[in-house]
mmCIF file of C-alpha atoms and ligand atoms in Angstrom:
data_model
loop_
_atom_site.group_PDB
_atom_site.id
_atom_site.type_symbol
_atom_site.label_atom_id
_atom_site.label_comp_id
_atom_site.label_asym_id
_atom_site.label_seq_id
_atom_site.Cartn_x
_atom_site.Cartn_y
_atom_site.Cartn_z
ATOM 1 C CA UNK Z 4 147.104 88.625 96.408
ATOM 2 C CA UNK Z 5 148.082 92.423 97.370
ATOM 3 C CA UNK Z 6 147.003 94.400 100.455
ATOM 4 C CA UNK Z 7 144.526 95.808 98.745
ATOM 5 C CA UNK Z 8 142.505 92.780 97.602
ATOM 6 C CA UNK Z 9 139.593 91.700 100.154
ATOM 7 C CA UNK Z 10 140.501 88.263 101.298
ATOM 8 C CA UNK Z 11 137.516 85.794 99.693
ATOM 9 C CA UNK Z 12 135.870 84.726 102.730
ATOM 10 C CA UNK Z 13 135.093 88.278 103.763
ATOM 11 C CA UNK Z 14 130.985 88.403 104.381
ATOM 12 C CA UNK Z 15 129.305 91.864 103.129
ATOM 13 C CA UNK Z 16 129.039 91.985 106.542
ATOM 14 C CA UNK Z 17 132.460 91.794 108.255
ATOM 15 C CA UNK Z 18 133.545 94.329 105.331
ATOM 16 C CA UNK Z 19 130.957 96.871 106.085
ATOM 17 C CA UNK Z 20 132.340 96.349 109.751
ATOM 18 C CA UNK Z 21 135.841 96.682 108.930
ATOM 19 C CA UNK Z 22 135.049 99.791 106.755
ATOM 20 C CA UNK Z 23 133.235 101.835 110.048
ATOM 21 C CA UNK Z 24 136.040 101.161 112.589
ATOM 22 C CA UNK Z 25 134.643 102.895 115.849
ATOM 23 C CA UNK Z 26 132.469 104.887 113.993
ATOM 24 C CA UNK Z 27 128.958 105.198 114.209
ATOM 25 C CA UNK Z 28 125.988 104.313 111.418
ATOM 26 C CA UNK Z 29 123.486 106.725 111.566
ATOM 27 C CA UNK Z 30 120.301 106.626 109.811
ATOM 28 C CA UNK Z 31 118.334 109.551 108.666
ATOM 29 C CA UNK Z 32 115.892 110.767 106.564
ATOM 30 C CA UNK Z 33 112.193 110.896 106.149
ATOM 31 C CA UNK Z 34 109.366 109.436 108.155
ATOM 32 C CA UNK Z 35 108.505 106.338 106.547
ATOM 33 C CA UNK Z 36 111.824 105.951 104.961
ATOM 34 C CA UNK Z 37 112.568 102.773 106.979
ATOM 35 C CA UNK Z 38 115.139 104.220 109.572
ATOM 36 C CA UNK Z 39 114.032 102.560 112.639
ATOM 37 C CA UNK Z 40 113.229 99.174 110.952
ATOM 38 C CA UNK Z 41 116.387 99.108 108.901
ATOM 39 C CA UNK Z 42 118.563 100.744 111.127
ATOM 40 C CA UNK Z 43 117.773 97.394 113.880
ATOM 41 C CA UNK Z 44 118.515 95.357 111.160
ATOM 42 C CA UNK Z 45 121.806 96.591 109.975
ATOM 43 C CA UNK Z 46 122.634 96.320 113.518
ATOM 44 C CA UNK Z 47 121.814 93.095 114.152
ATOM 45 C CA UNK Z 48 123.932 91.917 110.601
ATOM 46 C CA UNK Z 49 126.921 93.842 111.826
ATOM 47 C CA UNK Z 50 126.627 92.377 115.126
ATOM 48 C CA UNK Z 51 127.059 96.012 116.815
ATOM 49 C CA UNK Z 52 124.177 97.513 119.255
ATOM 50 C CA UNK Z 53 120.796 99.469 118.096
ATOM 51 C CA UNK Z 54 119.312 102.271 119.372
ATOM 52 C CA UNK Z 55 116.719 104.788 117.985
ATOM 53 C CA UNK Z 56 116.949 108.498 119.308
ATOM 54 C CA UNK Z 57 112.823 108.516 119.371
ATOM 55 C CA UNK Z 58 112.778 105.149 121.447
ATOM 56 C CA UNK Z 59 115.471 106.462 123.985
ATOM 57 C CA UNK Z 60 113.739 110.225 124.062
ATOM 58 C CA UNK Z 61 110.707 108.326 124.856
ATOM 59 C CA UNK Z 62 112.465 106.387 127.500
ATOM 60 C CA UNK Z 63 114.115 108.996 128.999
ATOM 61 C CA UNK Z 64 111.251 111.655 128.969
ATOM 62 C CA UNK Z 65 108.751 108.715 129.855
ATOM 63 C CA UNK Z 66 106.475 110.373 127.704
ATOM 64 C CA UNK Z 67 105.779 109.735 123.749
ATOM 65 C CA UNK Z 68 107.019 111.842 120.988
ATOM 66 C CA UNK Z 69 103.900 112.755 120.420
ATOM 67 C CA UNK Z 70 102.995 113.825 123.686
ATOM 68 C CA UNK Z 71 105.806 115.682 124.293
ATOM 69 C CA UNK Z 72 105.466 117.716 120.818
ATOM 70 C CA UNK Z 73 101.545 118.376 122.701
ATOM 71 C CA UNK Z 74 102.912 119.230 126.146
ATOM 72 C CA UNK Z 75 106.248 121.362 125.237
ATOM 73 C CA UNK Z 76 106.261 121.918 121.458
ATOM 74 C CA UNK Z 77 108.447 120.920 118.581
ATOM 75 C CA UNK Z 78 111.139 123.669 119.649
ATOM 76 C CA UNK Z 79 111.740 121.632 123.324
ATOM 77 C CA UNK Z 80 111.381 118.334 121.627
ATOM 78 C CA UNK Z 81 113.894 119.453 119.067
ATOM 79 C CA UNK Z 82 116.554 120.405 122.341
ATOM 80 C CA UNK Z 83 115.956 117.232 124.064
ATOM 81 C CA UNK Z 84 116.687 115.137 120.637
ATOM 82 C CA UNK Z 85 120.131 117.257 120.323
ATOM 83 C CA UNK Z 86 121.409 116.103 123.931
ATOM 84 C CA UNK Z 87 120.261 112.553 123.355
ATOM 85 C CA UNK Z 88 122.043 112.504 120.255
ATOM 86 C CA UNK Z 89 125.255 114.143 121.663
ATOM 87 C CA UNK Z 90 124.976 111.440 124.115
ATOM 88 C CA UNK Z 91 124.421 108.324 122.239
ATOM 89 C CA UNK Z 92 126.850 109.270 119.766
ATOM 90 C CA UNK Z 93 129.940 109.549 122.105
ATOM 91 C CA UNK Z 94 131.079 106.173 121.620
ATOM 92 C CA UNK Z 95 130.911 103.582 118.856
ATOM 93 C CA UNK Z 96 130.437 101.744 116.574
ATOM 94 C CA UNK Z 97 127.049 101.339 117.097
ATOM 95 C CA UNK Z 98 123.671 102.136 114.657
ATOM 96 C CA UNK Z 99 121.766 105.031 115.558
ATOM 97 C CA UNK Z 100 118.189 105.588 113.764
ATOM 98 C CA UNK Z 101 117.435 109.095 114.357
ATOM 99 C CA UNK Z 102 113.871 110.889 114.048
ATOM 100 C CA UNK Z 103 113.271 112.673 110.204
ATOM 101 C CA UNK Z 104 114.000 116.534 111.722
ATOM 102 C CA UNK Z 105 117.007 115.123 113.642
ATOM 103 C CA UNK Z 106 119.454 116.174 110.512
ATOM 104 C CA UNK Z 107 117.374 118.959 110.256
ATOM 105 C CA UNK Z 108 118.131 120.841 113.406
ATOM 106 C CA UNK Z 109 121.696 122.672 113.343
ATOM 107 C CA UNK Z 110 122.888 121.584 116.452
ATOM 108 C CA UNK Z 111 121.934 117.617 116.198
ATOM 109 C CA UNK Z 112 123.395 117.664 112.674
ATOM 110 C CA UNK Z 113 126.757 118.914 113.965
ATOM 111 C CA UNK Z 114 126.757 115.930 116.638
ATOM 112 C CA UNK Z 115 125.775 113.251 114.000
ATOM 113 C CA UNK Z 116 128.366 114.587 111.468
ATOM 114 C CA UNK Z 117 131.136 114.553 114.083
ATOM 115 C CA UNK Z 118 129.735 111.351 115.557
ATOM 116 C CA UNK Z 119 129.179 108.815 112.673
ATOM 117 C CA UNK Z 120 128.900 108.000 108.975
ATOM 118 C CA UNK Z 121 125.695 108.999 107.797
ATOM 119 C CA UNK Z 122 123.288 107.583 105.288
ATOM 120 C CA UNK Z 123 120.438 108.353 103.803
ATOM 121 C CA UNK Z 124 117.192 106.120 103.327
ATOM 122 C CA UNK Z 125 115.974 108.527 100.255
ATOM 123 C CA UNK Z 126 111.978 107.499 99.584
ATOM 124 C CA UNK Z 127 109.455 108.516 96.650
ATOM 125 C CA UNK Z 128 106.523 110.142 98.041
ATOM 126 C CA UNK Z 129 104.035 107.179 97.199
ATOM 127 C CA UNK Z 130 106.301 104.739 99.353
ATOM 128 C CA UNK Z 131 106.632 107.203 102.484
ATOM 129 C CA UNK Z 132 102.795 107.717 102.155
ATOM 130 C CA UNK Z 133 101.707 103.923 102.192
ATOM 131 C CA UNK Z 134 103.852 103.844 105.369
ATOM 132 C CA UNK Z 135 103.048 106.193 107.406
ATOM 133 C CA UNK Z 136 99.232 106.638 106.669
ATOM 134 C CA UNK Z 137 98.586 103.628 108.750
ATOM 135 C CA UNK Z 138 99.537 104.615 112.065
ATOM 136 C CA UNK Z 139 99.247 108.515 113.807
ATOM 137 C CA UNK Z 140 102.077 108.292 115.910
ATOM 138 C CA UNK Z 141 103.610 111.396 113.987
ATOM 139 C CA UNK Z 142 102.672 114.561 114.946
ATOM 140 C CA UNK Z 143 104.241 116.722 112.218
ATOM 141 C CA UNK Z 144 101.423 114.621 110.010
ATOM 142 C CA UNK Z 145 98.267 115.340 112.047
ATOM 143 C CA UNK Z 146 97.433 118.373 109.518
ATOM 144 C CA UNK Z 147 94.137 118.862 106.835
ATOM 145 C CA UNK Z 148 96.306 117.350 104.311
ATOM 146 C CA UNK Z 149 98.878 114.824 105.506
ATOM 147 C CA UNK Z 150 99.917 113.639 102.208
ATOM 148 C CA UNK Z 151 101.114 117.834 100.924
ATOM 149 C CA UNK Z 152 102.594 118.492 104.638
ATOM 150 C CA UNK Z 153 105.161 115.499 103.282
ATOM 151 C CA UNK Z 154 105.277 116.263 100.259
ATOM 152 C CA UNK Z 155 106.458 120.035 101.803
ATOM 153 C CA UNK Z 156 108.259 118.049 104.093
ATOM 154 C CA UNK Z 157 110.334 116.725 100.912
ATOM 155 C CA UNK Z 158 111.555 119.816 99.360
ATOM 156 C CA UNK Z 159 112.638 121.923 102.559
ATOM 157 C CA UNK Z 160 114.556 118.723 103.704
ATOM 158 C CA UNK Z 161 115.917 116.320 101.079
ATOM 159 C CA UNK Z 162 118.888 119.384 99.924
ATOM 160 C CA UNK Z 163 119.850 118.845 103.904
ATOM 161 C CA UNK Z 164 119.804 114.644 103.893
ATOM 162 C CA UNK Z 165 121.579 114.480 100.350
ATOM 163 C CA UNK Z 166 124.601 115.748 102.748
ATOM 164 C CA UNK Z 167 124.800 112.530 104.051
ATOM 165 C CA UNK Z 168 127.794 109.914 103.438
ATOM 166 C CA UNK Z 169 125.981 107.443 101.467
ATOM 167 C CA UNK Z 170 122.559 107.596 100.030
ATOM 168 C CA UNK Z 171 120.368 104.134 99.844
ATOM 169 C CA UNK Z 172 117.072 104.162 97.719
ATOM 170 C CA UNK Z 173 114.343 103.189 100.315
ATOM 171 C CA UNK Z 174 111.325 101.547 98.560
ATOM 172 C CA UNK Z 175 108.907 98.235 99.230
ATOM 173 C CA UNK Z 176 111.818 95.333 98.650
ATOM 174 C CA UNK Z 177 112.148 93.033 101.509
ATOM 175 C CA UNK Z 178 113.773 94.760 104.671
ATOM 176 C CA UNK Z 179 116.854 92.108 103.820
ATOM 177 C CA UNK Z 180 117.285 93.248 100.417
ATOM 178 C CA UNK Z 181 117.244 96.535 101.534
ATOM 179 C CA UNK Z 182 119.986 95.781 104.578
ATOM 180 C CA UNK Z 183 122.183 94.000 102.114
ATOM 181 C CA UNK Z 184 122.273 97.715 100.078
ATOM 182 C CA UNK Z 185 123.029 99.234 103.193
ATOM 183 C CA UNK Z 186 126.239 96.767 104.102
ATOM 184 C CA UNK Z 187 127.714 96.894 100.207
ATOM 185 C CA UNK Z 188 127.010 100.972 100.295
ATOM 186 C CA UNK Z 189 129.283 100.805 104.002
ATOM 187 C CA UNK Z 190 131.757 98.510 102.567
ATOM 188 C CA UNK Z 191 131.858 100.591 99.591
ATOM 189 C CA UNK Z 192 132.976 103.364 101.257
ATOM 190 C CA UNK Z 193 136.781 104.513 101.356
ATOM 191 C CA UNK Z 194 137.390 104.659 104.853
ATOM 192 C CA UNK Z 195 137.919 107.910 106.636
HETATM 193 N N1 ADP B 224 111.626 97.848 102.827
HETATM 194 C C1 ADP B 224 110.436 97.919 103.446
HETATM 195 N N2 ADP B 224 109.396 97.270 102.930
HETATM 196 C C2 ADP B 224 108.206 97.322 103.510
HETATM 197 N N3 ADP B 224 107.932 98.006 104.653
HETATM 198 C C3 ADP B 224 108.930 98.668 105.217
HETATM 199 C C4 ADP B 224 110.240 98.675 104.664
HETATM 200 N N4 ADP B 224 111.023 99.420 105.439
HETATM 201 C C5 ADP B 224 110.237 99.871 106.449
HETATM 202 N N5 ADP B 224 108.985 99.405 106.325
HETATM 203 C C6 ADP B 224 107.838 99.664 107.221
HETATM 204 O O1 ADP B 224 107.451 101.020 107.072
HETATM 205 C C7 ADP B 224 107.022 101.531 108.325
HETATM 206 C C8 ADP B 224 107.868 102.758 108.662
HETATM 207 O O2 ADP B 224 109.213 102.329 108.920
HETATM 208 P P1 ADP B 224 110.087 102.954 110.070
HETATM 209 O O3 ADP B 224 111.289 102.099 110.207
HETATM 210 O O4 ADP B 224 109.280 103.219 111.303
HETATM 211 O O5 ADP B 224 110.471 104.360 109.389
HETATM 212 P P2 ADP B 224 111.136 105.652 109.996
HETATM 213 O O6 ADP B 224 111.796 105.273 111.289
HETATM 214 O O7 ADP B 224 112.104 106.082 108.938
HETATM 215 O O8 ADP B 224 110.022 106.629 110.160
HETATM 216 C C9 ADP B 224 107.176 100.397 109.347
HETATM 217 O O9 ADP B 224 105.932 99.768 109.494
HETATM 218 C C10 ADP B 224 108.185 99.467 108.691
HETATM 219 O O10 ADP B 224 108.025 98.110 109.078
HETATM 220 O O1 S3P B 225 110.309 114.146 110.770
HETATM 221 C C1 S3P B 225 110.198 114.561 111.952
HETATM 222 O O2 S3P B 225 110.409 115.755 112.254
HETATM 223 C C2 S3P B 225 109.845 113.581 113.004
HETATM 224 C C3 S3P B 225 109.989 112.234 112.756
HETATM 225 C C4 S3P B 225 109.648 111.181 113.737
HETATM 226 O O3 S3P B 225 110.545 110.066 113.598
HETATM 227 P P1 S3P B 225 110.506 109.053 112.332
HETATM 228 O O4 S3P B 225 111.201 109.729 111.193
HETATM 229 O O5 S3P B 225 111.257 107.855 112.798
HETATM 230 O O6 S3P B 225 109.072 108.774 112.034
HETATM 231 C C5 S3P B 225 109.724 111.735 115.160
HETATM 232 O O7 S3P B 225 111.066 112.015 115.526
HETATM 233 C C6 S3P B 225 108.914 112.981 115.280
HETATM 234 O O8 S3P B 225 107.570 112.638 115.031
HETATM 235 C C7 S3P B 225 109.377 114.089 114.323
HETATM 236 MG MG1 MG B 226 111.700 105.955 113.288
#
């Protein structure tokens, strides 16, 4: 056996581990894509902490997204995500599931880029729709026509995501399945 051969007993998991040192997983894409479900499961298989920039926004605001995007606008919500990201990404390794515009805005992209290894949960329309229709905790989709503001949603930001690391295909296979693409797309990885 030579250095460069994984040693047999080596999980996906412990690979995927090895392969991010201290640095940070961070989720992004669209709503619906699976970030914050995925994203705590990843965790929890590489034994590292969660947290989700909407849950700790929401905890540190004490108000919902949704009501802050009401009371203060996207434009404040947008500057409060930025320092919460700076923040949670000072340290690692942990998994950070960030909000869909997260990657979006300039200055949160430059703190997730220098803070972590990024990937993508890429979606099909149809999947991100069947999601998210059932609950209107998203602002961004309380328009006449949910379903096009997504689908607009799509083209002004998948050129931004597909800057990320790695790139997973998100769709309705069993939140395992979809973890175990995760850890082999990690462990794939050269290291950096
Ligand atoms: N692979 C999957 N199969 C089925 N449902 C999923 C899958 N991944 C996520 N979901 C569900 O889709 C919904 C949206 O997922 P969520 O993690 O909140 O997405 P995001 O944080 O990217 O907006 C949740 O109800 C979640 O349980
Ligand atoms: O795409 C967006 O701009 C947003 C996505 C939401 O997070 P999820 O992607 O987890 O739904 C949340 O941050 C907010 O409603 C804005
Ligand atoms: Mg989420």
């Amino acid at each position: 056996m030579n250095d460069v051969t994984e040693p047999v007993s080596a999980t996906l998991a412990e690979r995927a581990k090895r392969t991010l040192g201290k640095r940070n997983l961070v989720f992004i894409g669209l709503m619906g894509a699976g970030k914050s479900a995925i994203g705590r499961l990843t965790a929890q298989a590489l034994g590292v902490p969660f947290v989700d920039s909407d849950h700790e926004i929401e905890r540190v605001s004490r108000m919902t997204v949704s009501d802050l995007f009401a009371t203060y606008g996207e434009e404040e919500f947008r500057a409060l995500e930025a320092r919460v990201l700076k923040r949670l990404l000072r340290s690692g390794p942990r998994v950070v599931s960030t909000g869909g515009g997260a990657y979006i805005n300039e200055r949160s992209r430059r703190h997730i880029k220098k803070g972590g290894l990024t990937i993508w949960l890429n979606a099909e329309l149809d999947v991100l729709w069947e999601r998210v229709n059932k609950r209107d905790t998203r602002p961004l989709l309380k328009t006449e026509n949910p379903k096009q503001t997504l689908e607009n949603l799509m083209r002004a930001r998948y050129p931004i995501y597909a800057e990320a690391d790695l790139t997973v295909l998100s769709r309705d296979v069993k939140k395992e399945a979809m973890v175990e693409e995760v850890l082999a797309a990690i462990a794939d990885h050269q290291k950096a």
